[in-house]
Short mmCIF file of C-alpha atoms in Angstrom, two decimals:
data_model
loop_
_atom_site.label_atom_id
_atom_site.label_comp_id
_atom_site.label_asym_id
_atom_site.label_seq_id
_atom_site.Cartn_x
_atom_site.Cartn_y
_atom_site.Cartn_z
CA UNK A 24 -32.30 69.55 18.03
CA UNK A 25 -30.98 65.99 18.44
CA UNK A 26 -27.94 67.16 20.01
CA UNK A 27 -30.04 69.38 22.76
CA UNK A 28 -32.08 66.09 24.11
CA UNK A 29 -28.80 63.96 24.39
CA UNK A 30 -27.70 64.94 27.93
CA UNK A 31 -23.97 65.13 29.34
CA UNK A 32 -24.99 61.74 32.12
CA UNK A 33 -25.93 60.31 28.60
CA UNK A 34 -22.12 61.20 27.06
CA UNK A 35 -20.62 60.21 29.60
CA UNK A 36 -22.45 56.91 30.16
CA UNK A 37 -21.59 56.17 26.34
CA UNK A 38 -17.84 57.42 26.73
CA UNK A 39 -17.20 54.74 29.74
CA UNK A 40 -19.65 52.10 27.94
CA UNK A 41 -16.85 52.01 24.68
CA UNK A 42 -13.87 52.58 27.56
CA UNK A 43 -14.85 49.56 28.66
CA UNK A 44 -15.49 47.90 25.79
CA UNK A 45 -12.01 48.47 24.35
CA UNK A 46 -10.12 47.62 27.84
CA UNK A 47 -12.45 43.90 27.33
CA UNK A 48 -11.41 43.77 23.44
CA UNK A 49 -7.82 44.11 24.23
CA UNK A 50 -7.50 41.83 26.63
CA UNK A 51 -9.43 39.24 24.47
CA UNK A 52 -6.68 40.05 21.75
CA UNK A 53 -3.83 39.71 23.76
CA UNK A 54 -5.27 36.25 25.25
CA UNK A 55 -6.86 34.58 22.40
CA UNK A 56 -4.69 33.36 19.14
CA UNK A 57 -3.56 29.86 17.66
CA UNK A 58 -1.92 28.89 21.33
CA UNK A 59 -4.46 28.85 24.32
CA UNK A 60 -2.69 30.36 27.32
CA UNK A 61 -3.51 29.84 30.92
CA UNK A 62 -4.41 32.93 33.24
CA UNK A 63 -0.71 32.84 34.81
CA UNK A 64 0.68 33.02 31.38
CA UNK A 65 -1.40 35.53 30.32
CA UNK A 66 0.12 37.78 33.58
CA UNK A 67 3.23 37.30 32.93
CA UNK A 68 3.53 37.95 29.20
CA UNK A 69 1.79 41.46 29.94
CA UNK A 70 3.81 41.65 32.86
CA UNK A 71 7.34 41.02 30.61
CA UNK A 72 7.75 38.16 33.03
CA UNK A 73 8.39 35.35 30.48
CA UNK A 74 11.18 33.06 31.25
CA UNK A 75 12.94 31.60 28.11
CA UNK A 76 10.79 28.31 27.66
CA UNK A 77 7.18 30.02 28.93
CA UNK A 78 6.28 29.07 25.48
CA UNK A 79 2.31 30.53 26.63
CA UNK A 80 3.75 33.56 28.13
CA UNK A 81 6.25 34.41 25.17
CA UNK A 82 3.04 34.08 22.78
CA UNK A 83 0.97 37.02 25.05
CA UNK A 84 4.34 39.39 24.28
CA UNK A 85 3.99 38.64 20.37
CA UNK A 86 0.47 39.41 20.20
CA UNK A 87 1.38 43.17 21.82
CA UNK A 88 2.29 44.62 18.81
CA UNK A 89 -0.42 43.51 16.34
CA UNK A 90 -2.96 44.64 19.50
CA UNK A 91 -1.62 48.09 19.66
CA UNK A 92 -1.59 48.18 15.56
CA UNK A 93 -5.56 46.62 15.35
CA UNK A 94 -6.00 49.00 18.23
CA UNK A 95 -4.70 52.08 16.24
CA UNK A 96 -6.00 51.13 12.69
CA UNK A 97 -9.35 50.88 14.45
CA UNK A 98 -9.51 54.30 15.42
CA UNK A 99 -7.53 55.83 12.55
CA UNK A 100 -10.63 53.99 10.03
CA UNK A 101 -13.27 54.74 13.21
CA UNK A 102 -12.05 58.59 12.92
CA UNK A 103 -11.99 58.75 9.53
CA UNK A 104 -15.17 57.51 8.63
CA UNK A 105 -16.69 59.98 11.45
CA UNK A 106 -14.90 62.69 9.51
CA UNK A 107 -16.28 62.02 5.67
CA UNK A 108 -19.80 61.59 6.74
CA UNK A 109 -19.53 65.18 8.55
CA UNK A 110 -17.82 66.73 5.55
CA UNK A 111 -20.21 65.96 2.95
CA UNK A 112 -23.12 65.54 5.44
CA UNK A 113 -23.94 62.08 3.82
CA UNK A 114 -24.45 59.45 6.47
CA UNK A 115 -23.44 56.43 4.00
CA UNK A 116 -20.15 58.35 3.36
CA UNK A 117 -16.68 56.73 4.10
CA UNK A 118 -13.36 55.71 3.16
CA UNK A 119 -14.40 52.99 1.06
CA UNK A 120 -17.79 54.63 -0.35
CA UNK A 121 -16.00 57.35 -1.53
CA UNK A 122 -13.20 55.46 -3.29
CA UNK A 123 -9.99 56.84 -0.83
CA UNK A 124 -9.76 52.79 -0.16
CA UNK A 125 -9.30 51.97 -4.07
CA UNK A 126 -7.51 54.90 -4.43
CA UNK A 127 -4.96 54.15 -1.96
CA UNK A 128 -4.93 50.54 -3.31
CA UNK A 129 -4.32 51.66 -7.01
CA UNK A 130 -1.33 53.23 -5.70
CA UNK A 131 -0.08 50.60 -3.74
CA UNK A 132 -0.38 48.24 -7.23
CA UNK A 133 1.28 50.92 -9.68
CA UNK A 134 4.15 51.32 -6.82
CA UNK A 135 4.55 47.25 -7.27
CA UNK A 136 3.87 47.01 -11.24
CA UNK A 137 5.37 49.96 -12.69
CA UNK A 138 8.16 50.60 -10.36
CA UNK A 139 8.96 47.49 -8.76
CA UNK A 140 8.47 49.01 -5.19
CA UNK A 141 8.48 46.84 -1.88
CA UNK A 142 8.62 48.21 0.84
CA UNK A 143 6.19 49.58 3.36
CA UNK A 144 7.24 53.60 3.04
CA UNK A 145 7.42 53.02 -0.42
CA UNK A 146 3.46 51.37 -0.32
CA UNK A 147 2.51 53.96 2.46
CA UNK A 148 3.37 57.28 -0.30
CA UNK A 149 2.06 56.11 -3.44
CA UNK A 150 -1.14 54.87 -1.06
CA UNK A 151 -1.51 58.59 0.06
CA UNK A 152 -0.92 59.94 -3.69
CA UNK A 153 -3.75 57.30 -4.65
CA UNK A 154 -5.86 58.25 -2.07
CA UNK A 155 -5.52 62.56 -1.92
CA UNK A 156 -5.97 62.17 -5.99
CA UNK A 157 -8.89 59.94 -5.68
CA UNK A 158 -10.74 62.04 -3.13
CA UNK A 159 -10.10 65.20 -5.11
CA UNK A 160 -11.79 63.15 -8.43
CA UNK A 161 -14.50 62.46 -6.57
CA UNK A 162 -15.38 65.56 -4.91
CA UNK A 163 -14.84 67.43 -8.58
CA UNK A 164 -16.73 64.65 -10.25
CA UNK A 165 -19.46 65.86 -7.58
CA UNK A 166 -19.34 69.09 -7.83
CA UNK A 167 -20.14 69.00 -11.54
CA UNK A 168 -23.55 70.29 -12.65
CA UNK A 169 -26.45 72.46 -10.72
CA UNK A 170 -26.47 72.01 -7.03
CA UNK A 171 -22.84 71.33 -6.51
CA UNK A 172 -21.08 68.33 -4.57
CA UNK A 173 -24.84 67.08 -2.85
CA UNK A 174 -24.49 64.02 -0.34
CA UNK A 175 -26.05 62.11 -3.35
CA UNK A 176 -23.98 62.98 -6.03
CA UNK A 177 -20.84 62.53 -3.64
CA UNK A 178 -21.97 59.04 -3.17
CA UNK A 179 -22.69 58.25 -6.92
CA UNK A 180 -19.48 59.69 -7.63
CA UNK A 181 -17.21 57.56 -4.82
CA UNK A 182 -19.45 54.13 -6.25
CA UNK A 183 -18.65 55.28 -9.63
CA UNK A 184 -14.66 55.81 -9.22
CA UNK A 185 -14.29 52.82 -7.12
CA UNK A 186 -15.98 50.68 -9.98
CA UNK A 187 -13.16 51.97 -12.41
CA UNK A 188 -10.43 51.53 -9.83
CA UNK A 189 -11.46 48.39 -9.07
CA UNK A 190 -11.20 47.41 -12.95
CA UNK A 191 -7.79 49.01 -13.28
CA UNK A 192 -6.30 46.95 -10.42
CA UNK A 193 -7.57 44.35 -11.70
CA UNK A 194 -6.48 44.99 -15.39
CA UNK A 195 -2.68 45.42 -13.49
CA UNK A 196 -2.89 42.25 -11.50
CA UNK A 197 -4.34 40.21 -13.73
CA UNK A 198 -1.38 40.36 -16.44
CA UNK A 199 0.87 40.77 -14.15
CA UNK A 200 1.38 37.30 -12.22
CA UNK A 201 4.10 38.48 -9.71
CA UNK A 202 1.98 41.33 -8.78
CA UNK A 203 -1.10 39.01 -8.35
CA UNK A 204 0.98 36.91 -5.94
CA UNK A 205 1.36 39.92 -3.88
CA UNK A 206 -1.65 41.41 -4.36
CA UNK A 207 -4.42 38.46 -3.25
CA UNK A 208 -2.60 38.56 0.17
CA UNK A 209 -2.72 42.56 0.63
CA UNK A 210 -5.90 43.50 -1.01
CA UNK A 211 -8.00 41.06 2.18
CA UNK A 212 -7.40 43.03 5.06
CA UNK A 213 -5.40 42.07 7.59
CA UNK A 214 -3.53 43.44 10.84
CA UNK A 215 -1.31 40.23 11.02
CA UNK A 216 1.11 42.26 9.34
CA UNK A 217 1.35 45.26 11.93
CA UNK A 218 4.37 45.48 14.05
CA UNK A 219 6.43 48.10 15.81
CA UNK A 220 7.71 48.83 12.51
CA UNK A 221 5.01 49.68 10.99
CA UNK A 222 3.86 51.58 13.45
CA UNK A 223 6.46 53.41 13.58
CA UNK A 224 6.57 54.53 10.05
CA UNK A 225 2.84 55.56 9.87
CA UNK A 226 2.78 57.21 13.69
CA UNK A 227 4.02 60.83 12.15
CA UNK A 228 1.33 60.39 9.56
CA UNK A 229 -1.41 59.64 11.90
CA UNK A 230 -0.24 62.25 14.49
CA UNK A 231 -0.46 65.00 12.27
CA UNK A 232 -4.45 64.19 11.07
CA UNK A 233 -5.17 63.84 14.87
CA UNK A 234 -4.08 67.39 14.83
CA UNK A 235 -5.95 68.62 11.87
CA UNK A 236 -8.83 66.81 13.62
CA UNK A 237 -8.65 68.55 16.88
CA UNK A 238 -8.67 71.80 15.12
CA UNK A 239 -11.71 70.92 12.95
CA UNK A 240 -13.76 69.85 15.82
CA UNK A 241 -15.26 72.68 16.13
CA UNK A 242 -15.77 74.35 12.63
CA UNK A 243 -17.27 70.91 11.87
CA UNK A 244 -20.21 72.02 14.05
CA UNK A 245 -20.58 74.80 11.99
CA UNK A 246 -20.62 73.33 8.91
CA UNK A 247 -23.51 70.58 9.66
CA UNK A 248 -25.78 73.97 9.82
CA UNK A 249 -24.99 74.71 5.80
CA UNK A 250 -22.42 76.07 4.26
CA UNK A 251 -24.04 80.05 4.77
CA UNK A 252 -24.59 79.68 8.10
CA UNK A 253 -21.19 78.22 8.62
CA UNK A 254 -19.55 81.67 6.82
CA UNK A 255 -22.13 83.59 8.82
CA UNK A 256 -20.83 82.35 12.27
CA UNK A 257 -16.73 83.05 11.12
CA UNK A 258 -16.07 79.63 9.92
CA UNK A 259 -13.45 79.63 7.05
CA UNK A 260 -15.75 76.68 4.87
CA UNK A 261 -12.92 76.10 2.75
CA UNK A 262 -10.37 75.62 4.68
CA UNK A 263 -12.37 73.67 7.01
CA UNK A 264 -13.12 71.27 4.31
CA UNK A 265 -9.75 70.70 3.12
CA UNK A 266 -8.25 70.48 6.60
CA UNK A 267 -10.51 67.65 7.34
CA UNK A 268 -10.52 66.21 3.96
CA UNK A 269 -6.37 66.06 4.65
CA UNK A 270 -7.10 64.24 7.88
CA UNK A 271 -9.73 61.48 6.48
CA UNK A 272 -7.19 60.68 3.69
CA UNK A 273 -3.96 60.52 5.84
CA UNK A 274 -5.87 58.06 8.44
CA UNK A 275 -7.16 55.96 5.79
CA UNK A 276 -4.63 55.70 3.45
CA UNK A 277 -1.71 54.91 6.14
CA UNK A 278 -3.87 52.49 7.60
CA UNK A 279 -4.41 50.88 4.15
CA UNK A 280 -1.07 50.50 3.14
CA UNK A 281 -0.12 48.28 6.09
CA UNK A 282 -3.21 46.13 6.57
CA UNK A 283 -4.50 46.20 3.16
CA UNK A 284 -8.73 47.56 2.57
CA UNK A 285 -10.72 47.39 5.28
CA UNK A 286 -14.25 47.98 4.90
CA UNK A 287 -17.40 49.34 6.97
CA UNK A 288 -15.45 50.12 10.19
CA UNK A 289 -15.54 53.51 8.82
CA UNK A 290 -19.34 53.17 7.68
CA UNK A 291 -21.01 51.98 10.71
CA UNK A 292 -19.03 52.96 13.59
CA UNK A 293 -20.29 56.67 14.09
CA UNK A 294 -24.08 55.24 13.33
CA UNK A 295 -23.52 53.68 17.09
CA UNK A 296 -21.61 56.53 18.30
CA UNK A 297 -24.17 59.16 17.92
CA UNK A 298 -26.59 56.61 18.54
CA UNK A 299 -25.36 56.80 22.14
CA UNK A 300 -24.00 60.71 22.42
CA UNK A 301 -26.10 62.74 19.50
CA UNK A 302 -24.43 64.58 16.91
CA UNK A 303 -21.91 66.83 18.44
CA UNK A 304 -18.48 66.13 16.26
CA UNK A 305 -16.56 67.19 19.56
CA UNK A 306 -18.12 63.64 21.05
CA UNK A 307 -18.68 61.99 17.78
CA UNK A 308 -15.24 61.76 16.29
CA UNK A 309 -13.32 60.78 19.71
CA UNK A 310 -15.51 58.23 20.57
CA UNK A 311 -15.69 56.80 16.78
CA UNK A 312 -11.81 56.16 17.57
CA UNK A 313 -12.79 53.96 20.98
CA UNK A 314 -15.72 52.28 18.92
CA UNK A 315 -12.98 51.72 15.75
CA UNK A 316 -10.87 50.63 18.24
CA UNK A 317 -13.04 48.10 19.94
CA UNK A 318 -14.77 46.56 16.89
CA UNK A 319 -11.38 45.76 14.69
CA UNK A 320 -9.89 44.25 17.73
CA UNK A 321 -12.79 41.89 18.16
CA UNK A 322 -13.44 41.37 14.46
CA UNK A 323 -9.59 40.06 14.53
CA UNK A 324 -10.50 38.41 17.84
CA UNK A 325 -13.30 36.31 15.99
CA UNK A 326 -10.64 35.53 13.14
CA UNK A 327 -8.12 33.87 15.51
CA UNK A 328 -10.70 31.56 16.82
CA UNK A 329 -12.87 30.02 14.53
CA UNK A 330 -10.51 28.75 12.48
CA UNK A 331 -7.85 28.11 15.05
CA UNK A 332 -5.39 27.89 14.57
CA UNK A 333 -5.25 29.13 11.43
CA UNK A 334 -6.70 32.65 10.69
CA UNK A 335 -9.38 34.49 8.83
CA UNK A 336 -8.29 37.82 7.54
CA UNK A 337 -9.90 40.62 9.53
CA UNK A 338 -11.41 42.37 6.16
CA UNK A 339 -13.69 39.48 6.09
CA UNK A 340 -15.06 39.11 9.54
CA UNK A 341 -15.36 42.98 9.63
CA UNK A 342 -17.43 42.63 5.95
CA UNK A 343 -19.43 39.62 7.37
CA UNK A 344 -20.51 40.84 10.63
CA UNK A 345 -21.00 45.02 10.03
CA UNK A 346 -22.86 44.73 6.87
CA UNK A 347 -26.19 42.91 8.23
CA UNK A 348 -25.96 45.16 11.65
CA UNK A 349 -25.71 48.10 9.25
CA UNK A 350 -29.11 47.03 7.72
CA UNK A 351 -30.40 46.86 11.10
CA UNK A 352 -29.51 49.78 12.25
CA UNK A 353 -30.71 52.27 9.02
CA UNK A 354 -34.23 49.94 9.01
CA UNK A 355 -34.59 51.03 13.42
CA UNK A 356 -32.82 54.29 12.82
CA UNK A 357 -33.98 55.25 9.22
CA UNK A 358 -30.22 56.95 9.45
CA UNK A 359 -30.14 59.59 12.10
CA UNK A 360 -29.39 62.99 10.89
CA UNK A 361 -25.49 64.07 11.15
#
């Protein structure tokens, strides 16, 4: 019913309200960083104009890379999130509730302890093992007892694994001091270590769960109306629900095993999108990826500045800022439905 009073003038408004947004964030993280640049400077690095000592100019072209990584992290976590909470129809549900995040983590650790891995392919599969294993845990973990996987249980279930994830990185780092060393600077969250490298090697990754999303879209729909209505209007629940459960893991875990856990992105992002567009996934989950988008570019934005010109990691500001709005918006929107 939600969706019915939430017009198309209203979409739209919302679609070019986060357009806008994002072109603002981006140009913030492309100007702002440990070197203030003047306006001309700024022109010319995005122009590729830099002569060899525009030292102010040169510093715009370095920041393009980690912009277009923050930028596609953002939406790859804004996405995901958007996809969980429709998939188990629990509107606290995301990467990091339901454990993917520690999952992927774990795996990134055992590729370092146990087979002496460093690399970022070698992090990026053992971060997708960690995280498809961990999401199939949790959802059989759910689905254990009367009543099946519930939005609930799912939750209790992702806290729960997390908790003993947590405890086994920690058991791994902890005797392990080289590991440690590498670990305390991966496990904060940050996008200082994206570059057209890195990008490169998650792209195919991320490109195929944009696919698996697209098709989704609109079984998705379906499934918000129950699982017998979904089967009575043709939709295949099944594969629906492992389709999308592909694509949350695949977005999550690649971004993960560059930047390191990232939390609430995921969480609160879609609250605001369907805040502004209603419920319909075929709005929801595209804009989540503007909104992802937007927010992680400013939340690295914020961590450039304050401490200029050194750096907060981008796992903190986004921990620091989202978690009180969060509280805000479930205590004015008591948590719309999904």
């Amino acid at each position: 019913m939600h969706s019915v009073r939430i017009g198309r003038r209203r979409r739209l408004l919302g679609l070019l309200l986060l357009v806008g947004l994002l072109a603002v964030a981006a140009a913030l993280s492309l100007a702002f960083g440990a070197r203030v640049v003047s306006w001309q400077e700024f022109l010319d690095g995005v122009t590729g104009n830099a002569g060899a000592t525009d030292i102010g100019a040169i510093a715009v072209q370095e920041r393009i890379p980690r912009t277009i990584f923050t930028l596609v992290a953002g939406a790859a976590l804004g996405v995901s999130g958007a996809l969980m909470q429709a998939l188990t129809r629990n509107p606290i549900a995301d990467p990091g509730i339901l454990g993917i995040n520690t999952g992927a983590a774990l795996g990134v650790v055992v590729s370092m302890s146990v087979f002496g891995l460093s690399t970022l392919p070698q992090y990026l599969a053992f971060a997708l093992l960690g995280g498809l294993v961990t999401a199939v845990a949790v959802y059989a973990i759910a689905s254990l007892g009367s009543g099946g996987a519930t939005p609930v249980k799912l939750a209790l279930a992702g806290v729960a694994t997390t908790a003993v994830l947590t405890s086994l990185v920690s058991v791994v780092t902890l005797t392990q001091s080289d590991v440690l060393d590498v670990w305390r600077h991966w496990t904060v969250g940050s996008v200082g270590r994206g570059s057209w490298e890195s990008l490169a090697i998650i792209s195919p990754l991320l490109i195929i769960a944009a696919a698996l999303t697209a098709f989704s879209l609109g079984p998705l729909n379906s499934l918000a109306l129950g699982d017998e209505a979904a089967t009575g209007l043709g939709v295949n629940v099944l594969r629906t629900r492992i389709l999308v459960a592909i694509s949350g893991v695949l977005l999550c875990a690649s971004v993960t095993a560059v930047a390191g856990p990232i939390s609430f992105v995921g969480l609160m992002v879609p609250h605001i999108v369907r805040f502004l567009v209603g419920p319909n996934q075929a709005w929801v989950v595209p804009l989540s990826a503007l909104g992802g988008a937007t927010l992680l570019l400013l939340a690295d934005v914020i961590g450039r500045v304050v401490v200029r010109p050194g750096e907060l990691a981008v796992g903190l500001i986004t921990a620091f800022v989202c978690a009180p709005m969060l509280i805000v918006i479930a205590r004015r929107a008591k948590v719309r439905e999904l």
